[in-house]
Coordinates of N, CA and C in Angstrom, one line a residue:
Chain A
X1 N -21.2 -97.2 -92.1 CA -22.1 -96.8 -93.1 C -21.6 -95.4 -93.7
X2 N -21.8 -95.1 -95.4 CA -21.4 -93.9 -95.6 C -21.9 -92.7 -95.6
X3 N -22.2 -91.7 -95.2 CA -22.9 -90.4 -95.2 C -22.5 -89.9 -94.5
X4 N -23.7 -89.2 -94.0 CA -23.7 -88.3 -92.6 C -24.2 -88.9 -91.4
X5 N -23.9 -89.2 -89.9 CA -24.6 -89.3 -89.1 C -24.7 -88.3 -88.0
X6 N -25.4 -88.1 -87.4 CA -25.9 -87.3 -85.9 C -26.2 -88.2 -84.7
X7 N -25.3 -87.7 -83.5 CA -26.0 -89.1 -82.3 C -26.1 -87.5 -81.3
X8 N -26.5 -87.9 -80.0 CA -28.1 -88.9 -80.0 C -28.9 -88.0 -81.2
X9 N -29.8 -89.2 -81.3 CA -30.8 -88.6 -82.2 C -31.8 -87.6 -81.4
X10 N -32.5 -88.1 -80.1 CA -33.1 -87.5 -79.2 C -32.2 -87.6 -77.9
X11 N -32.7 -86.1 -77.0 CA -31.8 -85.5 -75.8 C -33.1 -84.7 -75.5
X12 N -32.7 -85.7 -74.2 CA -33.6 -84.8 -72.8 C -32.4 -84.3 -72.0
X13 N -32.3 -82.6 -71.6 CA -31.6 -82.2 -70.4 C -32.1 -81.3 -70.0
X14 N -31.3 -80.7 -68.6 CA -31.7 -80.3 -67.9 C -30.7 -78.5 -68.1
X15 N -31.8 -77.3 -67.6 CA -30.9 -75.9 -68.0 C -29.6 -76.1 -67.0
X16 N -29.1 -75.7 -67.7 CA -27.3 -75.5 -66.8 C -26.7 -76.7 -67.2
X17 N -27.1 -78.4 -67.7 CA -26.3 -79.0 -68.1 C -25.5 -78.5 -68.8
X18 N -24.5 -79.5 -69.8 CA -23.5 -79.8 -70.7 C -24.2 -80.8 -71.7
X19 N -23.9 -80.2 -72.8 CA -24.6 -81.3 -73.7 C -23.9 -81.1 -74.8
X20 N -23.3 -82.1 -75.4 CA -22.5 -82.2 -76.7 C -23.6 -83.0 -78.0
X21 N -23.6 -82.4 -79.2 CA -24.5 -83.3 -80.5 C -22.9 -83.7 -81.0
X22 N -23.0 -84.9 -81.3 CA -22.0 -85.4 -82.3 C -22.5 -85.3 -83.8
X23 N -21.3 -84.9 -85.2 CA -21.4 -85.3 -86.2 C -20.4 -85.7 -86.1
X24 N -20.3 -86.5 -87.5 CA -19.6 -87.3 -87.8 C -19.6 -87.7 -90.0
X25 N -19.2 -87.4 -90.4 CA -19.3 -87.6 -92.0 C -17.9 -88.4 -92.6
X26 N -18.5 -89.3 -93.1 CA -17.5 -90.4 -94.1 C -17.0 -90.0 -95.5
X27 N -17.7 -88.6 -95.6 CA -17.1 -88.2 -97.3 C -15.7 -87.7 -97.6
X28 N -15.2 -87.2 -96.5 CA -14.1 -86.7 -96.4 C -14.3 -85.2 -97.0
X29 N -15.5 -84.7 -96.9 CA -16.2 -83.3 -96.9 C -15.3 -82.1 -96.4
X30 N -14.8 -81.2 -97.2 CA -14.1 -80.2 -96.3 C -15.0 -79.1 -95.3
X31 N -16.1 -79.2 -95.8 CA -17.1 -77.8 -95.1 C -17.9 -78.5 -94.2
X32 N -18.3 -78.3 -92.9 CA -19.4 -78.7 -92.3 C -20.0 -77.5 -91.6
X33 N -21.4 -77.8 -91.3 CA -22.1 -76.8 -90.8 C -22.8 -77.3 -89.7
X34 N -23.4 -76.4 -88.6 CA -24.5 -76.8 -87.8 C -25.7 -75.6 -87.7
X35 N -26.9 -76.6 -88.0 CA -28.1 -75.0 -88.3 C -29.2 -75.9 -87.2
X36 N -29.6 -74.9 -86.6 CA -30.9 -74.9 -85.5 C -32.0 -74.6 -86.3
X37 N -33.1 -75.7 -86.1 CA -34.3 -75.3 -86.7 C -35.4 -75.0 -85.7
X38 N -36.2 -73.8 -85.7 CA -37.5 -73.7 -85.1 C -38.2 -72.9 -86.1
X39 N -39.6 -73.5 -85.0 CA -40.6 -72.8 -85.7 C -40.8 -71.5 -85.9
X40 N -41.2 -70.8 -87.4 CA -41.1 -69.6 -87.6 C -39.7 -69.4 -88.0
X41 N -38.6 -69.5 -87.4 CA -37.4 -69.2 -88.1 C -36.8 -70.0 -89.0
X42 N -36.9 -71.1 -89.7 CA -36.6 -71.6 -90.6 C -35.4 -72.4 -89.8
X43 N -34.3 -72.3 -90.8 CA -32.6 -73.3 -90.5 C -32.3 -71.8 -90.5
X44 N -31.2 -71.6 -88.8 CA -30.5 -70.7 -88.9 C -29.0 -71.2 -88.4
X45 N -28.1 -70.8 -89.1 CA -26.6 -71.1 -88.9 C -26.0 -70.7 -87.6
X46 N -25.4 -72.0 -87.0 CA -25.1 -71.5 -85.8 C -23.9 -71.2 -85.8
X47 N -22.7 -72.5 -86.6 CA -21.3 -72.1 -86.7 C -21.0 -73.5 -87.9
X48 N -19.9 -72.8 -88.7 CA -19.3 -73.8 -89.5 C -17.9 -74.0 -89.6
X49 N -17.4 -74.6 -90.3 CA -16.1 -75.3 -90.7 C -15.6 -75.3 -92.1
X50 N -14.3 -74.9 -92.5 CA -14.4 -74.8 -93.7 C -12.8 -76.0 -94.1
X51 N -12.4 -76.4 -92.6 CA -11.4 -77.5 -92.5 C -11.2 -77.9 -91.1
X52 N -10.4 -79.1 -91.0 CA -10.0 -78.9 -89.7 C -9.1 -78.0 -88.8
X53 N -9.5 -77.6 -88.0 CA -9.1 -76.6 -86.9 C -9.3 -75.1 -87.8
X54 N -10.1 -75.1 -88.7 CA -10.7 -74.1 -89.2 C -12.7 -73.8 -88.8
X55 N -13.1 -72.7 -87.8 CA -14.4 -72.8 -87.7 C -14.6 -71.0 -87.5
X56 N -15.8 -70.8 -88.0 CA -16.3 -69.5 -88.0 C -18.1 -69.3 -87.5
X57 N -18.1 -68.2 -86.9 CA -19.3 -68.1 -86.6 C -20.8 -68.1 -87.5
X58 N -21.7 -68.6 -87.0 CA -22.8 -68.3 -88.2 C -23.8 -67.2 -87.6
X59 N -25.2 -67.4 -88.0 CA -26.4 -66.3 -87.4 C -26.2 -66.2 -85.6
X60 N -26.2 -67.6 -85.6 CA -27.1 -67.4 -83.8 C -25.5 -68.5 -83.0
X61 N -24.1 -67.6 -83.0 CA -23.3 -68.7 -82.3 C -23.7 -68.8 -80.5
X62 N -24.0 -67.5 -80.1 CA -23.8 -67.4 -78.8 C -24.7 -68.6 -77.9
X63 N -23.7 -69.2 -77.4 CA -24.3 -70.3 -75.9 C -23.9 -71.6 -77.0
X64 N -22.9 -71.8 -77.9 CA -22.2 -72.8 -78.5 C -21.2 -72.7 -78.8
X65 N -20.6 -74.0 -78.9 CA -19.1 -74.4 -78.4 C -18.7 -75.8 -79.7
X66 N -17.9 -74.9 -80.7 CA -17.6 -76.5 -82.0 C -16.1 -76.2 -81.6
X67 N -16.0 -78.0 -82.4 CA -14.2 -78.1 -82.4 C -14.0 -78.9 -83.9
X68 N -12.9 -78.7 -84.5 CA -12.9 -79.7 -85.3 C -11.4 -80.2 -85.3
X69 N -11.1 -81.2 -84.9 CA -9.9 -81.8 -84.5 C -9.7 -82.6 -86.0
X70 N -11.1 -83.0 -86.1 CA -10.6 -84.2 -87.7 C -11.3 -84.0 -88.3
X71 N -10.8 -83.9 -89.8 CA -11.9 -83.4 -90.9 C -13.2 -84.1 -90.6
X72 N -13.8 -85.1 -90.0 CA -14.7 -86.1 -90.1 C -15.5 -86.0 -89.1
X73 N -15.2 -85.3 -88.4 CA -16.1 -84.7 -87.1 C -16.0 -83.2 -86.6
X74 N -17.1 -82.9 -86.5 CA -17.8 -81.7 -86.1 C -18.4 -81.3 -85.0
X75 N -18.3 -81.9 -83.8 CA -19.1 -81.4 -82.8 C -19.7 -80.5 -82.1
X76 N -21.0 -80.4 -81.8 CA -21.5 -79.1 -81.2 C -21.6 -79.3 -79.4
X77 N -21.0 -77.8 -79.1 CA -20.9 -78.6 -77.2 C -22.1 -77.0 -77.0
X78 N -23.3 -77.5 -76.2 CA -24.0 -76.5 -75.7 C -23.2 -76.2 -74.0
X79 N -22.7 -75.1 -73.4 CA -21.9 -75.4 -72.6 C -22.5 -75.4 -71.3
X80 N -24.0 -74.6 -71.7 CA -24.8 -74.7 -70.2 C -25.9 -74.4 -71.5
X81 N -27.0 -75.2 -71.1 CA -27.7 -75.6 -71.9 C -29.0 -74.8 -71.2
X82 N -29.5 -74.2 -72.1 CA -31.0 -73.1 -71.8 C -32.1 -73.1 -72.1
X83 N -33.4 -73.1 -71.9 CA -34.5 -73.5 -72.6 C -34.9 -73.0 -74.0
X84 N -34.4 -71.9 -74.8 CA -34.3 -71.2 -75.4 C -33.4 -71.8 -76.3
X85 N -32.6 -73.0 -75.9 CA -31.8 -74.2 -76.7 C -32.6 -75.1 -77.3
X86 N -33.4 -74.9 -76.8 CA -34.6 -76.1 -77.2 C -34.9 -76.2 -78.8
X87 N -34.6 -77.4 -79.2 CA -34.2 -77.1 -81.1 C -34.0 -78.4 -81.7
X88 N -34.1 -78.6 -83.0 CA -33.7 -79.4 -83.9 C -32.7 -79.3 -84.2
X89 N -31.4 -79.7 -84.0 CA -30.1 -79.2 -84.6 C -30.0 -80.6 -86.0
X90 N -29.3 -79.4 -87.0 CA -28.8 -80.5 -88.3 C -27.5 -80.4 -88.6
X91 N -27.0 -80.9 -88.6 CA -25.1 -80.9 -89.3 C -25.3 -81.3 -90.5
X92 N -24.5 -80.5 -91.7 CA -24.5 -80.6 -92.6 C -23.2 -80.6 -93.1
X93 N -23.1 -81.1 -94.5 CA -20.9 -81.3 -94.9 C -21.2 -80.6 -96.5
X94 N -20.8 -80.2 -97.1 CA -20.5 -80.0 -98.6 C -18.7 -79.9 -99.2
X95 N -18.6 -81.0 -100.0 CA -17.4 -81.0 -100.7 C -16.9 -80.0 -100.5
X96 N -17.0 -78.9 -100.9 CA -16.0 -77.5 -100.4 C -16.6 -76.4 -100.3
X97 N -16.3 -75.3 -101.2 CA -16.9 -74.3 -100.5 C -18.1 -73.8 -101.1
X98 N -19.1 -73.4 -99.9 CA -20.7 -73.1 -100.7 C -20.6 -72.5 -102.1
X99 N -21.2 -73.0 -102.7 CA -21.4 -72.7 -104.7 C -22.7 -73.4 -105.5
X100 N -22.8 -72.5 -106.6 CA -24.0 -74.0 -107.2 C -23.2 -75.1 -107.5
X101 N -21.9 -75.6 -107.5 CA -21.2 -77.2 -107.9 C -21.2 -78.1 -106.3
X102 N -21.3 -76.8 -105.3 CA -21.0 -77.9 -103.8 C -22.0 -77.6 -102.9
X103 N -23.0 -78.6 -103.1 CA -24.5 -78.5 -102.5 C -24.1 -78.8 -100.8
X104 N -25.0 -79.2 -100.2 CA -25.4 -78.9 -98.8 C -26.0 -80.5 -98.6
X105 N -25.3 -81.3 -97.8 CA -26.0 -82.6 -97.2 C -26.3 -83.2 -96.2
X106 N -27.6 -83.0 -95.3 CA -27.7 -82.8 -93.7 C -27.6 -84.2 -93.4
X107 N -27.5 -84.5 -92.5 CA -27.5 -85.7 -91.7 C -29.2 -86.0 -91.0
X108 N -29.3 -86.6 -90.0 CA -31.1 -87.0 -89.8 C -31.8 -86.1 -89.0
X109 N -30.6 -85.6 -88.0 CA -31.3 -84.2 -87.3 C -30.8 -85.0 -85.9
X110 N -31.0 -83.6 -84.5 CA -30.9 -84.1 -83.4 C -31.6 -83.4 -82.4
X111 N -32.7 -84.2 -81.9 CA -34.2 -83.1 -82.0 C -33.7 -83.0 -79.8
X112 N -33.3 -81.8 -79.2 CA -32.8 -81.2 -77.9 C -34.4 -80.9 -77.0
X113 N -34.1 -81.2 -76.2 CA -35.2 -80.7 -75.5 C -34.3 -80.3 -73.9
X114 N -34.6 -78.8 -73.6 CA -33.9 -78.3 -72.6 C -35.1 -78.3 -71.3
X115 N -34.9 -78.9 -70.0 CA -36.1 -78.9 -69.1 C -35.8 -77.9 -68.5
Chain B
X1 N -25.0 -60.5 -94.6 CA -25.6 -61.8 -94.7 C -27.1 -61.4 -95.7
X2 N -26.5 -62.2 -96.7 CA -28.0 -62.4 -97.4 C -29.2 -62.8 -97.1
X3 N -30.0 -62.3 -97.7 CA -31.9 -62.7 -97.3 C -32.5 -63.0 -98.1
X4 N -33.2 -64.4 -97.6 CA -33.9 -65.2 -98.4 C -35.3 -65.3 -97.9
X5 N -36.4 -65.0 -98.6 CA -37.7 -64.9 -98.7 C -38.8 -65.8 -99.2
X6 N -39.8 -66.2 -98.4 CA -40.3 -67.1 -98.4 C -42.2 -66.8 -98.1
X7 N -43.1 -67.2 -98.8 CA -44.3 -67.2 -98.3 C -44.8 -68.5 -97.1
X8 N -44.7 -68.5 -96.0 CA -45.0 -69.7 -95.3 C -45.5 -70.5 -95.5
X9 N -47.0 -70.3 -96.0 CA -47.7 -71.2 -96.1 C -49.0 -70.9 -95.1
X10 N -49.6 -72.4 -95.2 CA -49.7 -73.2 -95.7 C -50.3 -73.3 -97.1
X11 N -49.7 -73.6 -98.3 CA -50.5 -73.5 -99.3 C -50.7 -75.1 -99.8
X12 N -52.2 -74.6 -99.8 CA -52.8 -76.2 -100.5 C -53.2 -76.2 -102.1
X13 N -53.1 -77.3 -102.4 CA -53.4 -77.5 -104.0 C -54.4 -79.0 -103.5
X14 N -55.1 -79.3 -104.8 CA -55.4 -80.1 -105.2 C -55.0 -81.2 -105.6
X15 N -54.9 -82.6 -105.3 CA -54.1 -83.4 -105.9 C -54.2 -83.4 -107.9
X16 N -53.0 -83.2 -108.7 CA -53.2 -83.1 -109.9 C -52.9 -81.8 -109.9
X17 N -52.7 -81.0 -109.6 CA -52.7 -79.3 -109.8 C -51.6 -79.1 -109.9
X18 N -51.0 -77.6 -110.1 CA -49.4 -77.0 -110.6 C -49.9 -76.8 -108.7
X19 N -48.7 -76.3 -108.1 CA -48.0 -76.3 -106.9 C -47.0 -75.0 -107.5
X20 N -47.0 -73.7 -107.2 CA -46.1 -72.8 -107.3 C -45.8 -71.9 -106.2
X21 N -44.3 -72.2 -105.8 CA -43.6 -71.8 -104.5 C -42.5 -70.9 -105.0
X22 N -42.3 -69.9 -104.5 CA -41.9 -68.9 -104.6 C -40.6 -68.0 -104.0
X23 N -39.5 -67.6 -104.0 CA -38.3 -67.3 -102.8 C -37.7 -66.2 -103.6
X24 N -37.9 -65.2 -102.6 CA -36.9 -63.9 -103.3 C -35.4 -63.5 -102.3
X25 N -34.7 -62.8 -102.6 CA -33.5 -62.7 -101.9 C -33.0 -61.7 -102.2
X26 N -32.2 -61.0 -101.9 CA -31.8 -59.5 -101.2 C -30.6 -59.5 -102.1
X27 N -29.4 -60.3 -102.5 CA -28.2 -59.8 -103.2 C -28.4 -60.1 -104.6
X28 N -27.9 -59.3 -105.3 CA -28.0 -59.1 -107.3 C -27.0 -59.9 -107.5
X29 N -26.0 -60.5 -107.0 CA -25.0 -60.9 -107.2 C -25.0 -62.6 -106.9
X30 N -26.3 -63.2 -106.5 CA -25.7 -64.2 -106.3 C -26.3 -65.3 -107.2
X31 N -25.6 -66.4 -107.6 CA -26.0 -66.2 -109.5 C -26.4 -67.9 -108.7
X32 N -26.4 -68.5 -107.4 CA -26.8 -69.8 -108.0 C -28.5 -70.2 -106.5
X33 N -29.0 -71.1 -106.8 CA -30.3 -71.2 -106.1 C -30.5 -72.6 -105.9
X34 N -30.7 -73.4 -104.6 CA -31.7 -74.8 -104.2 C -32.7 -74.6 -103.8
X35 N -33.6 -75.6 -104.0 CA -34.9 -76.1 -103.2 C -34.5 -77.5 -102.7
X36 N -34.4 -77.3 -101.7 CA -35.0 -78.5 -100.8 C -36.1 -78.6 -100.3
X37 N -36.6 -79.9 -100.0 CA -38.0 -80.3 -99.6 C -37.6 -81.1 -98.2
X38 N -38.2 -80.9 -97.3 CA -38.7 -81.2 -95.8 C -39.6 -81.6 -95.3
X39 N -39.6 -83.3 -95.6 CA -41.0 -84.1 -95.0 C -41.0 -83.8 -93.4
X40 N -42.1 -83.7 -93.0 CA -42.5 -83.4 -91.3 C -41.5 -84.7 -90.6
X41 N -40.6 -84.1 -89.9 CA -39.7 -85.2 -88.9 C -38.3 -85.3 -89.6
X42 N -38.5 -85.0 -90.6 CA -37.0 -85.7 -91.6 C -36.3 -83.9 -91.8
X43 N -35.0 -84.4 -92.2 CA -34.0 -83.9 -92.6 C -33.9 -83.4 -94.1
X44 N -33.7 -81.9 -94.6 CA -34.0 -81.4 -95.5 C -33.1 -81.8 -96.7
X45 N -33.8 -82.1 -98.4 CA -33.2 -82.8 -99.2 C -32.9 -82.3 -100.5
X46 N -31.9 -82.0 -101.1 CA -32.0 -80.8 -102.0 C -32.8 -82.1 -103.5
X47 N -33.9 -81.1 -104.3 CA -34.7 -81.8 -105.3 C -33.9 -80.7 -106.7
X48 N -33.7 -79.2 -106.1 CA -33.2 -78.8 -107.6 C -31.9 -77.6 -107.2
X49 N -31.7 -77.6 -108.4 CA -30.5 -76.2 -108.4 C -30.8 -75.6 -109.5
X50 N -30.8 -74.1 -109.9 CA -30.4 -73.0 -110.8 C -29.5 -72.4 -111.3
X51 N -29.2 -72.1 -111.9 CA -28.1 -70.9 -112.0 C -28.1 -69.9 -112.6
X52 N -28.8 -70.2 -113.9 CA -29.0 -69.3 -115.5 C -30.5 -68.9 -114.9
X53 N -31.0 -67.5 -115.6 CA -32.1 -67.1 -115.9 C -32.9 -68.4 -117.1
X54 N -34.3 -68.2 -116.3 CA -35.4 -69.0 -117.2 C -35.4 -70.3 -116.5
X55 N -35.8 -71.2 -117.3 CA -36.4 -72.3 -116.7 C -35.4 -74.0 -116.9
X56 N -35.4 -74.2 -115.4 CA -35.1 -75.8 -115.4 C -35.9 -76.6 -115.1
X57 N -36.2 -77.6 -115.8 CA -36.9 -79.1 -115.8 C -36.5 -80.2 -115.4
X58 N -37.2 -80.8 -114.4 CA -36.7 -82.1 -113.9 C -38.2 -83.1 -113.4
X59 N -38.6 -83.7 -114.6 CA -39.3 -84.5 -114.1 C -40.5 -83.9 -113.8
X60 N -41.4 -83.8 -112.6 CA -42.0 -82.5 -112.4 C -42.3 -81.7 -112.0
X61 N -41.0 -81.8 -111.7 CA -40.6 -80.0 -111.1 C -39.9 -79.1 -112.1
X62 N -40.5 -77.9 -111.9 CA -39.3 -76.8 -112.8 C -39.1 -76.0 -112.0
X63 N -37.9 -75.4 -112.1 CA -37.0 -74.4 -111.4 C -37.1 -73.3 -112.3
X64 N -37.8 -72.1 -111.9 CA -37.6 -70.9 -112.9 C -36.5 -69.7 -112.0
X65 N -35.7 -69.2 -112.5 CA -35.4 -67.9 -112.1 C -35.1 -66.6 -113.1
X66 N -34.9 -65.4 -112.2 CA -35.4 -64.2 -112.7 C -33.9 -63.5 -111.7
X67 N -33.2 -63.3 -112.5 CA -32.1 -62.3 -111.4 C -32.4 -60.7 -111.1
X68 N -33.0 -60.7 -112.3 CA -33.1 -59.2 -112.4 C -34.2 -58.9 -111.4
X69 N -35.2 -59.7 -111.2 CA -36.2 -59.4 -110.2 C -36.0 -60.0 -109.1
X70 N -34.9 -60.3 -109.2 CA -34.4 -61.3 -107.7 C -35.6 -62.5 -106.8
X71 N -35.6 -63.3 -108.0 CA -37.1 -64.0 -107.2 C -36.6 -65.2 -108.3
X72 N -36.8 -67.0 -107.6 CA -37.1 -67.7 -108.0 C -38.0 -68.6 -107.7
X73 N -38.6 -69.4 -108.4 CA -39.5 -70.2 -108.1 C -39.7 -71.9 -108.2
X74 N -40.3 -72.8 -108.0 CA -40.4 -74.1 -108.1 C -41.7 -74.7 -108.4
X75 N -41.9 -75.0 -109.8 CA -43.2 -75.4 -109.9 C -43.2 -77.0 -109.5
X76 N -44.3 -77.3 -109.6 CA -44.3 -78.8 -109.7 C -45.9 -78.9 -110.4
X77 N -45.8 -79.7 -111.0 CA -46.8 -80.1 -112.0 C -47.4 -82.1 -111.3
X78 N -48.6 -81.9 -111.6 CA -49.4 -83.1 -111.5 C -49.3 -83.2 -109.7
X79 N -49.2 -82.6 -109.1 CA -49.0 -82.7 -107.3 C -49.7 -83.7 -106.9
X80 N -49.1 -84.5 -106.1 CA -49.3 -85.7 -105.5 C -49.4 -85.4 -103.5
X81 N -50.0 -86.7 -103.4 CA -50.2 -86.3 -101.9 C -48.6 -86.6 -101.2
X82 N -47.7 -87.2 -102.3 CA -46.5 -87.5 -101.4 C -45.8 -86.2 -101.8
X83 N -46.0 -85.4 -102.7 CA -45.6 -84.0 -102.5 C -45.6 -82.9 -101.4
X84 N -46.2 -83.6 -100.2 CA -47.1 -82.4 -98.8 C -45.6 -82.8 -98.6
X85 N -44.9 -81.1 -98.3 CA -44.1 -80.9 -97.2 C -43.5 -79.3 -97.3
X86 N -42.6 -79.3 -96.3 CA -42.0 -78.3 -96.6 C -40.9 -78.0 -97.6
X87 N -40.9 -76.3 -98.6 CA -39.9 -76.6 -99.5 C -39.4 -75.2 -99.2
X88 N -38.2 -75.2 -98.8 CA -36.6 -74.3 -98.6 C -36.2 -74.2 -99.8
X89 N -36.1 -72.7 -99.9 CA -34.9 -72.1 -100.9 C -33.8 -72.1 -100.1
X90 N -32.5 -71.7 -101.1 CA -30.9 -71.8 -100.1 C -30.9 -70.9 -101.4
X91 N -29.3 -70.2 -100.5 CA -28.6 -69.0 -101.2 C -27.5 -69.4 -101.0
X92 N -26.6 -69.7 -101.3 CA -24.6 -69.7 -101.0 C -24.3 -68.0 -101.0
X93 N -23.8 -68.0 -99.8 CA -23.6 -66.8 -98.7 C -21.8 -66.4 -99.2
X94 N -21.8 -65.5 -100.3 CA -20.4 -65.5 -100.4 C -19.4 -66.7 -100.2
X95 N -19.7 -67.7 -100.5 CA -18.8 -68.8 -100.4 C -18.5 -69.5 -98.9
X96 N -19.1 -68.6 -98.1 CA -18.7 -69.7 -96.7 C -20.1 -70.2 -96.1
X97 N -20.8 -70.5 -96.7 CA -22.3 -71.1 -95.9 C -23.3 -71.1 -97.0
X98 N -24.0 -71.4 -96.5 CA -26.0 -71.3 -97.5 C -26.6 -70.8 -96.1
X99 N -27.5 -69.6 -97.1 CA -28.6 -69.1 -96.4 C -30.0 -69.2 -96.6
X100 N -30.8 -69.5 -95.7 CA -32.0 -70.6 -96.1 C -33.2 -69.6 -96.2
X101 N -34.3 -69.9 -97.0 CA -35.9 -69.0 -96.4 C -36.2 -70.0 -95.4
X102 N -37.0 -69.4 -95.2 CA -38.1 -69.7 -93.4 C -38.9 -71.2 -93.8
X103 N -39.2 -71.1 -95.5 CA -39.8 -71.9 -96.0 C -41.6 -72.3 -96.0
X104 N -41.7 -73.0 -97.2 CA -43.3 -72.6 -98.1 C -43.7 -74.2 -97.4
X105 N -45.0 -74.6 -96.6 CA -45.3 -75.6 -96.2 C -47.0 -75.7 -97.4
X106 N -46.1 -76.8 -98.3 CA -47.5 -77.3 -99.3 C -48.1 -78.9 -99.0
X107 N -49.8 -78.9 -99.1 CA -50.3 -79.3 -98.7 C -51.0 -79.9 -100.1
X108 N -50.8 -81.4 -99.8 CA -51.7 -81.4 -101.6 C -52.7 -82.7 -100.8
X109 N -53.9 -81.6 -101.1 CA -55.0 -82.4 -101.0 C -55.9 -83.8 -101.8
X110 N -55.9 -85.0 -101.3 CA -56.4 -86.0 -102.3 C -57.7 -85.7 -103.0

């Protein structure tokens, strides 16, 4: 299918696990992003991509872990996972670089729950 | 990092009524603006973009901005109950990201 996808959709773990969100996007998108949503703080930027083996930090990187080996995937690795991880994460891709011509296209979400 | 401003909400309208949502932001310089809308559970969807001062139309929504007052807005006209959700301003962050408001949660009453 073409878009954006997110797996798992839903994650139960436990603090001090390892927990990886996959993206994954079919557009062949140069920019991808990953933003944590909670209540009260809106979407905040955790880290993005502006190519492969190109990534930079966003608002809130600390206690996350991205790689980008192929334009087409994005992955987020939580490396010990905290309750304060506890979040909606979204991955997002736009054609190239943030502008009014290269919008922003999230995938479905990937709703974390840290025990 | 730019800042994007938002009234939370919850604001209700009436079904039929104008719906006017609001987002201000901190740099003079940044010449373009989205609203996305955020049904409860779902993933946020961009409905408009700006760029120029004054008013865009789409159907019925209009996008107004104001650089000089650093404030834009999104009306929507005739509000519907499938209108209830959340609606996100976005800022393009010097070219490497969008920066979001906290976001306006509208409620349109039948």
């Amino acid at each position: 299918d073409a878009g954006i996808t997110q797996s798992p959709r839903y994650k139960i773990t436990e603090t001090g696990r390892q927990v990886t969100l996959m993206c994954h996007q079919t557009w062949s998108h140069s920019y991808m992003f990953w933003y944590r949503q909670d209540l009260g703080h809106g979407l905040r930027l955790i880290y993005y991509s502006a190519a492969a083996d190109i990534t930079d930090k966003g608002e809130v990187p600390d206690g996350y872990v991205v790689s980008r080996s192929k334009t087409e995937n994005f992955p987020l690795t939580l490396e010990s996972a905290t309750r304060s991880q506890t979040s909606v994460y979204f991955c997002a891709s736009s054609v190239g670089a943030p502008s009014g011509a290269n919008v922003l296209t999230f995938g479905a979400g990937s709703r974390l729950t840290v025990l | 990092q730019k800042e994007v401003e938002q009234n939370s909400g919850p604001l209700s309208v009436p079904e039929g009524a104008i719906a006017s949502l609001n987002c201000t932001y901190s740099d003079r310089v940044s010449q373009s603006f989205f609203w996305y809308r955020q049904y409860s559970g779902k993933s946020p969807e961009l409905i408009m973009s700006i760029y120029s001062n004054g008013d865009k139309e789409d159907g019925r929504f209009t996008a107004q901005l104001n650089k000089a007052s650093q404030y834009v807005s999104l009306l929507i006209r005739d509000s519907q109950p499938s209108d209830s959700a959340t609606y996100l301003c976005a800022v393009p962050n010097y070219g490497q990201n969008f920066v979001f408001g906290p976001g306006t949660r509208l409620s349109v009453l039948p």
